[in-house]
XYZ file of N, CA and C in Angstrom:
306
model
N 62.247 -66.742 -179.848
C 63.265 -66.049 -179.074
C 62.668 -65.403 -177.819
N 61.479 -64.814 -177.957
C 60.817 -64.181 -176.823
C 60.471 -65.220 -175.768
N 60.042 -66.417 -176.234
C 59.706 -67.487 -175.295
C 60.930 -67.927 -174.492
N 62.074 -67.962 -175.139
C 63.304 -68.360 -174.455
C 63.666 -67.338 -173.383
N 63.534 -66.062 -173.695
C 63.832 -65.001 -172.733
C 62.861 -65.067 -171.567
N 61.563 -65.280 -171.863
C 60.565 -65.406 -170.796
C 60.874 -66.596 -169.900
N 61.230 -67.722 -170.512
C 61.553 -68.922 -169.732
C 62.806 -68.695 -168.884
N 63.807 -68.035 -169.463
C 65.031 -67.726 -168.716
C 64.721 -66.833 -167.524
N 63.917 -65.800 -167.734
C 63.556 -64.878 -166.657
C 62.780 -65.610 -165.567
N 61.879 -66.487 -165.982
C 61.093 -67.255 -165.021
C 61.993 -68.158 -164.182
N 62.921 -68.830 -164.835
C 63.843 -69.719 -164.114
C 64.763 -68.929 -163.189
N 65.180 -67.759 -163.642
C 66.041 -66.903 -162.812
C 65.288 -66.439 -161.562
N 64.038 -66.077 -161.718
C 63.218 -65.667 -160.570
C 63.036 -66.833 -159.612
N 62.773 -68.024 -160.153
C 62.627 -69.208 -159.303
C 63.914 -69.496 -158.535
N 65.042 -69.348 -159.217
C 66.332 -69.579 -158.557
C 66.554 -68.567 -157.442
N 66.249 -67.309 -157.679
C 66.395 -66.280 -156.653
C 65.477 -66.558 -155.457
N 64.254 -67.008 -155.732
C 63.333 -67.361 -154.650
C 63.906 -68.490 -153.798
N 64.462 -69.514 -154.463
C 65.047 -70.638 -153.724
C 66.245 -70.204 -152.896
N 67.082 -69.339 -153.465
C 68.243 -68.859 -152.724
C 67.820 -68.038 -151.510
N 66.825 -67.196 -151.681
C 66.333 -66.394 -150.555
C 65.683 -67.275 -149.494
N 64.963 -68.302 -149.921
C 64.356 -69.235 -148.977
C 65.429 -69.956 -148.188
N 66.496 -70.375 -148.867
C 67.586 -71.064 -148.187
C 68.261 -70.151 -147.169
N 68.570 -68.932 -147.570
C 69.219 -68.000 -146.648
C 68.311 -67.651 -145.471
N 67.026 -67.483 -145.752
C 66.080 -67.166 -144.673
C 65.972 -68.321 -143.694
N 65.875 -69.531 -144.200
C 65.743 -70.679 -143.306
C 67.015 -70.895 -142.497
N 68.173 -70.682 -143.102
C 69.423 -70.791 -142.352
C 69.511 -69.717 -141.272
N 69.074 -68.516 -141.596
C 69.098 -67.430 -140.621
C 68.161 -67.716 -139.455
N 66.951 -68.160 -139.745
C 65.992 -68.476 -138.686
C 66.495 -69.641 -137.838
N 67.060 -70.648 -138.480
C 67.618 -71.774 -137.739
C 68.757 -71.352 -136.821
N 69.620 -70.496 -137.328
C 70.733 -70.002 -136.522
C 70.230 -69.158 -135.360
N 69.259 -68.302 -135.634
C 68.705 -67.468 -134.561
C 68.018 -68.316 -133.492
N 67.305 -69.358 -133.908
C 66.658 -70.250 -132.945
C 67.697 -70.923 -132.060
N 68.756 -71.424 -132.680
C 69.830 -72.043 -131.912
C 70.452 -71.045 -130.939
N 70.710 -69.831 -131.410
C 71.336 -68.828 -130.555
C 70.433 -68.438 -129.382
N 69.139 -68.343 -129.627
C 68.212 -68.007 -128.542
C 68.192 -69.117 -127.500
N 68.081 -70.366 -127.940
C 68.059 -71.490 -126.994
C 69.368 -71.589 -126.207
N 70.488 -71.449 -126.907
C 71.783 -71.511 -126.231
C 71.944 -70.332 -125.275
N 71.455 -69.173 -125.657
C 71.564 -67.996 -124.791
C 70.732 -68.148 -123.525
N 69.535 -68.701 -123.650
C 68.692 -68.910 -122.477
C 69.348 -69.897 -121.519
N 69.871 -70.999 -122.062
C 70.546 -71.983 -121.210
C 71.776 -71.371 -120.549
N 72.548 -70.608 -121.314
C 73.742 -69.971 -120.762
C 73.371 -68.943 -119.707
N 72.286 -68.219 -119.919
C 71.847 -67.219 -118.958
C 71.467 -67.865 -117.622
N 70.709 -68.960 -117.683
C 70.359 -69.670 -116.452
C 71.609 -70.175 -115.735
N 72.567 -70.719 -116.514
C 73.802 -71.196 -115.903
C 74.549 -70.055 -115.231
N 74.680 -68.939 -115.935
C 75.421 -67.796 -115.390
C 74.755 -67.260 -114.125
N 73.440 -67.145 -114.146
C 72.727 -66.627 -112.970
C 72.937 -67.545 -111.771
N 72.715 -68.835 -111.970
C 72.860 -69.773 -110.849
C 74.310 -69.881 -110.380
N 75.243 -69.863 -111.322
C 76.652 -69.927 -110.960
C 77.060 -68.704 -110.148
N 76.589 -67.539 -110.560
C 76.943 -66.308 -109.855
C 76.303 -66.224 -108.483
N 75.092 -66.734 -108.336
C 74.487 -66.783 -107.005
C 75.333 -67.673 -106.097
N 75.698 -68.837 -106.609
C 76.543 -69.745 -105.832
C 77.897 -69.141 -105.511
N 78.505 -68.493 -106.479
C 79.810 -67.871 -106.254
C 79.716 -66.729 -105.250
N 78.658 -65.935 -105.354
C 78.455 -64.845 -104.398
C 78.267 -65.375 -102.979
N 77.502 -66.445 -102.861
C 77.316 -67.048 -101.536
C 78.618 -67.656 -101.009
N 79.400 -68.257 -101.886
C 80.680 -68.824 -101.467
C 81.639 -67.734 -100.991
N 81.735 -66.650 -101.743
C 82.590 -65.532 -101.332
C 82.091 -64.963 -100.003
N 80.776 -64.835 -99.886
C 80.197 -64.348 -98.632
C 80.499 -65.274 -97.467
N 80.477 -66.571 -97.706
C 80.821 -67.547 -96.659
C 82.266 -67.352 -96.219
N 83.166 -67.173 -97.194
C 84.578 -66.972 -96.856
C 84.794 -65.676 -96.079
N 84.016 -64.640 -96.405
C 84.169 -63.354 -95.734
C 83.385 -63.277 -94.421
N 82.514 -64.239 -94.204
C 81.736 -64.249 -92.976
C 80.452 -63.450 -93.066
N 80.121 -62.938 -94.258
C 78.901 -62.173 -94.439
C 78.444 -62.368 -95.883
N 77.301 -63.014 -96.055
C 76.813 -63.324 -97.400
C 76.548 -62.066 -98.228
N 76.149 -60.994 -97.572
C 75.867 -59.751 -98.302
C 77.123 -59.229 -98.989
N 78.283 -59.367 -98.347
C 79.529 -58.908 -98.974
C 79.823 -59.689 -100.253
N 79.588 -60.970 -100.223
C 79.820 -61.791 -101.413
C 78.931 -61.369 -102.570
N 77.653 -61.132 -102.269
C 76.730 -60.697 -103.311
C 77.125 -59.310 -103.824
N 77.545 -58.414 -102.933
C 77.973 -57.075 -103.353
C 79.237 -57.129 -104.204
N 80.143 -58.017 -103.879
C 81.361 -58.164 -104.691
C 80.993 -58.628 -106.099
N 80.071 -59.579 -106.194
C 79.643 -60.046 -107.516
C 78.920 -58.927 -108.278
N 78.107 -58.150 -107.588
C 77.417 -57.030 -108.230
C 78.424 -55.997 -108.731
N 79.456 -55.730 -107.933
C 80.499 -54.797 -108.349
C 81.251 -55.294 -109.571
N 81.489 -56.590 -109.628
C 82.159 -57.191 -110.782
C 81.333 -56.959 -112.052
N 80.034 -57.178 -111.958
C 79.190 -56.979 -113.132
C 78.991 -55.506 -113.460
N 79.070 -54.657 -112.477
C 79.045 -53.220 -112.748
C 80.287 -52.821 -113.540
N 81.422 -53.373 -113.186
C 82.658 -53.113 -113.917
C 82.543 -53.594 -115.369
N 81.985 -54.778 -115.571
C 81.780 -55.286 -116.934
C 80.846 -54.367 -117.710
N 79.791 -53.885 -117.060
C 78.847 -52.971 -117.705
C 79.534 -51.675 -118.128
N 80.370 -51.136 -117.280
C 81.082 -49.897 -117.597
C 82.031 -50.102 -118.778
N 82.755 -51.216 -118.776
C 83.668 -51.513 -119.890
C 82.884 -51.693 -121.184
N 81.765 -52.420 -121.120
C 80.940 -52.628 -122.307
C 80.399 -51.302 -122.828
N 79.977 -50.437 -121.941
C 79.478 -49.127 -122.347
C 80.588 -48.318 -123.016
N 81.805 -48.444 -122.527
C 82.923 -47.673 -123.079
C 83.280 -48.120 -124.496
N 83.095 -49.397 -124.810
C 83.473 -49.914 -126.136
C 82.252 -50.278 -126.975
N 81.127 -49.642 -126.710
C 79.880 -50.010 -127.383
C 79.937 -49.816 -128.888
N 80.607 -48.768 -129.367
C 80.670 -48.537 -130.819
C 81.483 -49.615 -131.515
N 82.554 -50.041 -130.914
C 83.365 -51.117 -131.482
C 82.559 -52.405 -131.560
N 81.854 -52.717 -130.491
C 81.026 -53.926 -130.475
C 79.944 -53.842 -131.544
N 79.268 -52.710 -131.619
C 78.198 -52.514 -132.594
C 78.714 -52.694 -134.017
N 79.868 -52.116 -134.326
C 80.422 -52.214 -135.675
C 80.838 -53.643 -136.015
N 81.444 -54.341 -135.066
C 81.862 -55.716 -135.330
C 80.668 -56.633 -135.548
N 79.624 -56.462 -134.751
C 78.422 -57.282 -134.926
C 77.764 -56.976 -136.265
N 77.673 -55.713 -136.627
C 77.077 -55.331 -137.917
C 77.880 -55.921 -139.073
N 79.205 -55.890 -138.990
C 80.045 -56.476 -140.036
C 79.811 -57.973 -140.166
N 79.707 -58.665 -139.032
C 79.468 -60.115 -139.061
C 78.110 -60.427 -139.704
N 77.098 -59.658 -139.364
C 75.766 -59.897 -139.934
C 75.770 -59.656 -141.428
N 76.429 -58.595 -141.858
C 76.505 -58.303 -143.299
C 77.249 -59.402 -144.040
N 78.356 -59.882 -143.472
C 79.098 -60.982 -144.103
C 78.244 -62.245 -144.179
N 77.491 -62.536 -143.109
C 76.657 -63.727 -143.093
C 75.553 -63.636 -144.141
N 74.918 -62.500 -144.253
C 73.821 -62.333 -145.205
C 74.331 -62.396 -146.642
N 75.502 -61.831 -146.892
C 76.035 -61.789 -148.255
C 76.754 -63.063 -148.676
N 76.979 -63.977 -147.744
C 77.688 -65.208 -148.125
C 76.774 -66.227 -148.742
């Protein structure tokens, strides 16, 4: 009887190790994908915004105005993000907890 309990405990530990390995590998894989996608998106956004700022500046007759308009737009986004930071933080934390527990 003791041998059966020992074997059961050993198998249970092995199963838990495998489950943790699976969750860890999925998490690392997801994070790797997110980092690569974020870097590509960041380069796209930067280059797109430079082009858009120059285009707006061309239309206004002064490239500096176009760049300043784009900077003002991102300042507005920063202010809005700062205002709702707790909501964002809580939603991200909830998503991470759901992902880890699934």
